[in-house]
């Protein structure tokens, strides 16, 4: 079975670039798991769900090596876990990872394993430092743009009038809030933002 995993670590990032790459590789979108704004540990909903169903001989595709964990230590722990469980890890931006590092660790042949582990540490350290640079540059760029008067934020996915129809179903207890969120493909926070806007515009109705 072929699975995919993607993760973003800041609120200004989105999954689409990663998802497009995984789909292009051949991963069915239904089997792509994702996490956003992860906590300090590996306990993440998307990752946990993936780990609960993936099994030996399955393949896991990621776009970038540092998308697995929040830092080098966590990423290495996951890589070694997949090796132990005989799950093939495919990193699209690092095609040599399997042949020159993972396969050598799996061979468990003394010197080669030590060399592969050392090389893996180096690769993960470089990836981690590069990610920090990107985040820093992105943050600096946003601050500069804000000072220049540029506004950020996504445009509404749903028209307020359309949301109003669903919210009336909620008031009539025909739909639950979480069902509306799922139906409209909006977050919980976005849902309550719409509710606030709706009550502000149609105060007399609500």
Short mmCIF file of C-alpha atoms in Angstrom, two decimals:
data_model
loop_
_atom_site.label_atom_id
_atom_site.label_comp_id
_atom_site.label_asym_id
_atom_site.label_seq_id
_atom_site.Cartn_x
_atom_site.Cartn_y
_atom_site.Cartn_z
CA UNK A 1 0.00 0.00 0.00
CA UNK A 2 1.23 3.47 -0.85
CA UNK A 3 0.73 6.26 1.69
CA UNK A 4 1.76 9.90 1.88
CA UNK A 5 2.43 12.29 4.72
CA UNK A 6 2.86 16.04 4.81
CA UNK A 7 3.22 18.61 7.55
CA UNK A 8 3.47 22.36 7.89
CA UNK A 9 4.83 24.02 11.00
CA UNK A 10 3.68 27.62 10.71
CA UNK A 11 0.28 29.20 10.15
CA UNK A 12 1.53 30.90 6.99
CA UNK A 13 2.26 27.62 5.18
CA UNK A 14 -0.11 25.32 3.34
CA UNK A 15 -0.01 21.70 2.24
CA UNK A 16 -0.74 22.10 -1.44
CA UNK A 17 2.83 22.02 -2.75
CA UNK A 18 3.53 18.84 -0.80
CA UNK A 19 0.21 17.23 -1.72
CA UNK A 20 0.66 17.98 -5.43
CA UNK A 21 4.09 16.30 -5.37
CA UNK A 22 2.74 13.21 -3.60
CA UNK A 23 -0.17 12.90 -6.02
CA UNK A 24 2.20 13.30 -8.99
CA UNK A 25 4.26 10.43 -7.60
CA UNK A 26 1.16 8.24 -7.55
CA UNK A 27 -0.23 8.51 -4.02
CA UNK A 28 -4.02 8.51 -3.87
CA UNK A 29 -5.17 11.70 -2.16
CA UNK A 30 -7.38 9.63 0.16
CA UNK A 31 -4.24 8.05 1.62
CA UNK A 32 -2.35 11.28 2.28
CA UNK A 33 -2.19 12.19 5.96
CA UNK A 34 -1.30 15.64 7.21
CA UNK A 35 -0.64 17.71 10.31
CA UNK A 36 -0.58 21.43 10.90
CA UNK A 37 0.74 23.59 13.74
CA UNK A 38 2.07 20.47 15.48
CA UNK A 39 2.88 20.39 19.18
CA UNK A 40 6.19 19.71 20.83
CA UNK A 41 6.02 15.92 20.47
CA UNK A 42 5.29 13.33 17.82
CA UNK A 43 1.71 12.92 19.07
CA UNK A 44 -0.12 14.40 16.08
CA UNK A 45 -3.51 13.37 14.75
CA UNK A 46 -2.50 12.79 11.13
CA UNK A 47 0.72 10.99 12.02
CA UNK A 48 -0.99 8.88 14.68
CA UNK A 49 -3.69 7.80 12.26
CA UNK A 50 -1.07 6.91 9.66
CA UNK A 51 0.99 4.90 12.16
CA UNK A 52 -2.12 3.02 13.25
CA UNK A 53 -2.77 1.58 9.79
CA UNK A 54 0.57 1.42 7.98
CA UNK A 55 2.17 -2.01 8.11
CA UNK A 56 5.27 -3.94 6.97
CA UNK A 57 5.89 -3.87 3.18
CA UNK A 58 3.88 -0.64 2.81
CA UNK A 59 5.50 2.47 1.33
CA UNK A 60 5.41 5.98 2.75
CA UNK A 61 6.12 8.97 0.51
CA UNK A 62 7.16 12.40 1.79
CA UNK A 63 8.31 15.41 -0.18
CA UNK A 64 11.01 16.63 2.20
CA UNK A 65 12.84 14.76 4.95
CA UNK A 66 12.20 17.37 7.62
CA UNK A 67 8.44 17.11 7.14
CA UNK A 68 8.44 13.93 9.25
CA UNK A 69 9.39 15.47 12.59
CA UNK A 70 9.71 18.88 14.19
CA UNK A 71 13.44 18.45 14.66
CA UNK A 72 16.35 16.19 13.79
CA UNK A 73 15.86 13.86 16.77
CA UNK A 74 12.19 13.22 16.07
CA UNK A 75 12.81 12.74 12.36
CA UNK A 76 15.56 10.19 12.98
CA UNK A 77 13.37 8.31 15.46
CA UNK A 78 10.67 7.96 12.83
CA UNK A 79 13.10 6.90 10.11
CA UNK A 80 14.55 4.19 12.35
CA UNK A 81 11.02 3.11 13.29
CA UNK A 82 10.08 2.66 9.63
CA UNK A 83 13.28 0.70 9.01
CA UNK A 84 12.52 -1.59 11.95
CA UNK A 85 8.94 -2.13 10.77
CA UNK A 86 10.08 -2.84 7.19
CA UNK A 87 8.19 0.16 5.82
CA UNK A 88 9.84 1.72 2.78
CA UNK A 89 10.38 5.46 3.14
CA UNK A 90 10.55 7.46 -0.09
CA UNK A 91 11.71 11.07 0.08
CA UNK A 92 11.03 12.86 -3.22
CA UNK A 93 13.55 15.66 -2.64
CA UNK A 94 16.23 13.23 -1.47
CA UNK A 95 16.15 10.16 -3.75
CA UNK A 96 19.53 8.94 -2.50
CA UNK A 97 18.25 8.58 1.06
CA UNK A 98 17.10 4.99 0.59
CA UNK A 99 20.00 3.62 -1.43
CA UNK A 100 22.92 5.23 0.39
CA UNK A 101 21.59 5.54 3.94
CA UNK A 102 18.47 3.52 4.77
CA UNK A 103 19.55 0.37 2.94
CA UNK A 104 22.97 0.51 4.62
CA UNK A 105 21.40 0.81 8.05
CA UNK A 106 19.14 -2.14 7.25
CA UNK A 107 22.14 -4.23 6.26
CA UNK A 108 23.42 -3.79 9.82
CA UNK A 109 26.96 -4.48 8.67
CA UNK A 110 29.10 -2.84 11.33
CA UNK A 111 31.15 -0.08 9.74
CA UNK A 112 28.63 0.56 6.96
CA UNK A 113 25.82 0.99 9.49
CA UNK A 114 27.91 3.44 11.53
CA UNK A 115 28.77 5.42 8.41
CA UNK A 116 25.14 5.47 7.29
CA UNK A 117 23.94 6.63 10.70
CA UNK A 118 26.55 9.37 10.72
CA UNK A 119 25.57 10.48 7.24
CA UNK A 120 21.90 10.47 8.25
CA UNK A 121 22.70 12.77 11.17
CA UNK A 122 24.52 15.14 8.84
CA UNK A 123 21.68 15.13 6.30
CA UNK A 124 19.07 15.82 8.99
CA UNK A 125 21.16 18.59 10.54
CA UNK A 126 21.53 20.31 7.16
CA UNK A 127 17.79 19.95 6.49
CA UNK A 128 16.93 21.35 9.92
CA UNK A 129 19.21 24.37 9.53
CA UNK A 130 17.88 25.06 6.04
CA UNK A 131 14.30 24.92 7.32
CA UNK A 132 15.13 27.40 10.08
CA UNK A 133 16.63 29.76 7.51
CA UNK A 134 13.51 29.53 5.33
CA UNK A 135 11.21 30.22 8.29
CA UNK A 136 13.37 33.15 9.36
CA UNK A 137 13.43 34.63 5.85
CA UNK A 138 9.66 34.16 5.50
CA UNK A 139 9.03 35.89 8.83
CA UNK A 140 11.30 38.80 7.90
CA UNK A 141 9.61 39.11 4.52
CA UNK A 142 6.15 39.23 6.06
CA UNK A 143 7.18 41.85 8.61
CA UNK A 144 8.63 44.00 5.85
CA UNK A 145 5.51 43.62 3.72
CA UNK A 146 3.26 44.55 6.66
CA UNK A 147 5.31 47.69 7.26
CA UNK A 148 4.82 48.55 3.60
CA UNK A 149 1.07 48.22 4.00
CA UNK A 150 0.48 44.82 2.45
CA UNK A 151 -2.36 42.82 3.97
CA UNK A 152 -2.35 39.06 4.43
CA UNK A 153 -5.09 36.55 4.89
CA UNK A 154 -7.15 34.12 2.86
CA UNK A 155 -10.25 35.16 1.01
CA UNK A 156 -13.45 33.60 2.29
CA UNK A 157 -14.08 30.12 0.94
CA UNK A 158 -17.84 30.42 1.46
CA UNK A 159 -20.15 33.34 0.79
CA UNK A 160 -21.78 34.67 3.94
CA UNK A 161 -25.22 34.20 2.38
CA UNK A 162 -24.45 30.54 1.73
CA UNK A 163 -23.18 30.07 5.27
CA UNK A 164 -26.39 31.64 6.53
CA UNK A 165 -28.40 28.79 4.99
CA UNK A 166 -26.35 26.20 6.87
CA UNK A 167 -26.38 28.15 10.12
CA UNK A 168 -30.16 28.27 10.07
CA UNK A 169 -30.09 24.47 9.85
CA UNK A 170 -27.89 24.51 12.93
CA UNK A 171 -30.39 26.72 14.79
CA UNK A 172 -33.17 24.30 13.79
CA UNK A 173 -30.97 21.46 15.07
CA UNK A 174 -30.92 19.87 11.63
CA UNK A 175 -27.11 19.99 11.49
CA UNK A 176 -24.31 20.06 14.03
CA UNK A 177 -21.55 22.67 13.91
CA UNK A 178 -18.90 20.06 13.11
CA UNK A 179 -21.02 18.71 10.24
CA UNK A 180 -21.29 22.21 8.77
CA UNK A 181 -17.53 22.64 9.06
CA UNK A 182 -17.01 19.36 7.23
CA UNK A 183 -19.61 20.12 4.58
CA UNK A 184 -18.14 23.55 3.83
CA UNK A 185 -14.55 22.43 4.34
CA UNK A 186 -13.80 25.15 6.87
CA UNK A 187 -11.99 25.08 10.21
CA UNK A 188 -13.64 25.41 13.61
CA UNK A 189 -12.20 28.90 14.00
CA UNK A 190 -13.41 29.87 10.54
CA UNK A 191 -16.88 28.57 11.41
CA UNK A 192 -17.13 30.82 14.46
CA UNK A 193 -15.77 33.76 12.48
CA UNK A 194 -18.65 33.29 10.04
CA UNK A 195 -21.12 33.05 12.93
CA UNK A 196 -19.80 36.32 14.36
CA UNK A 197 -20.01 38.07 10.99
CA UNK A 198 -23.48 36.68 10.41
CA UNK A 199 -24.82 37.90 13.73
CA UNK A 200 -23.25 41.27 13.14
CA UNK A 201 -24.86 41.70 9.74
CA UNK A 202 -28.23 40.11 10.52
CA UNK A 203 -28.55 41.10 14.18
CA UNK A 204 -32.36 41.19 14.14
CA UNK A 205 -32.65 37.69 12.74
CA UNK A 206 -30.46 36.05 15.36
#
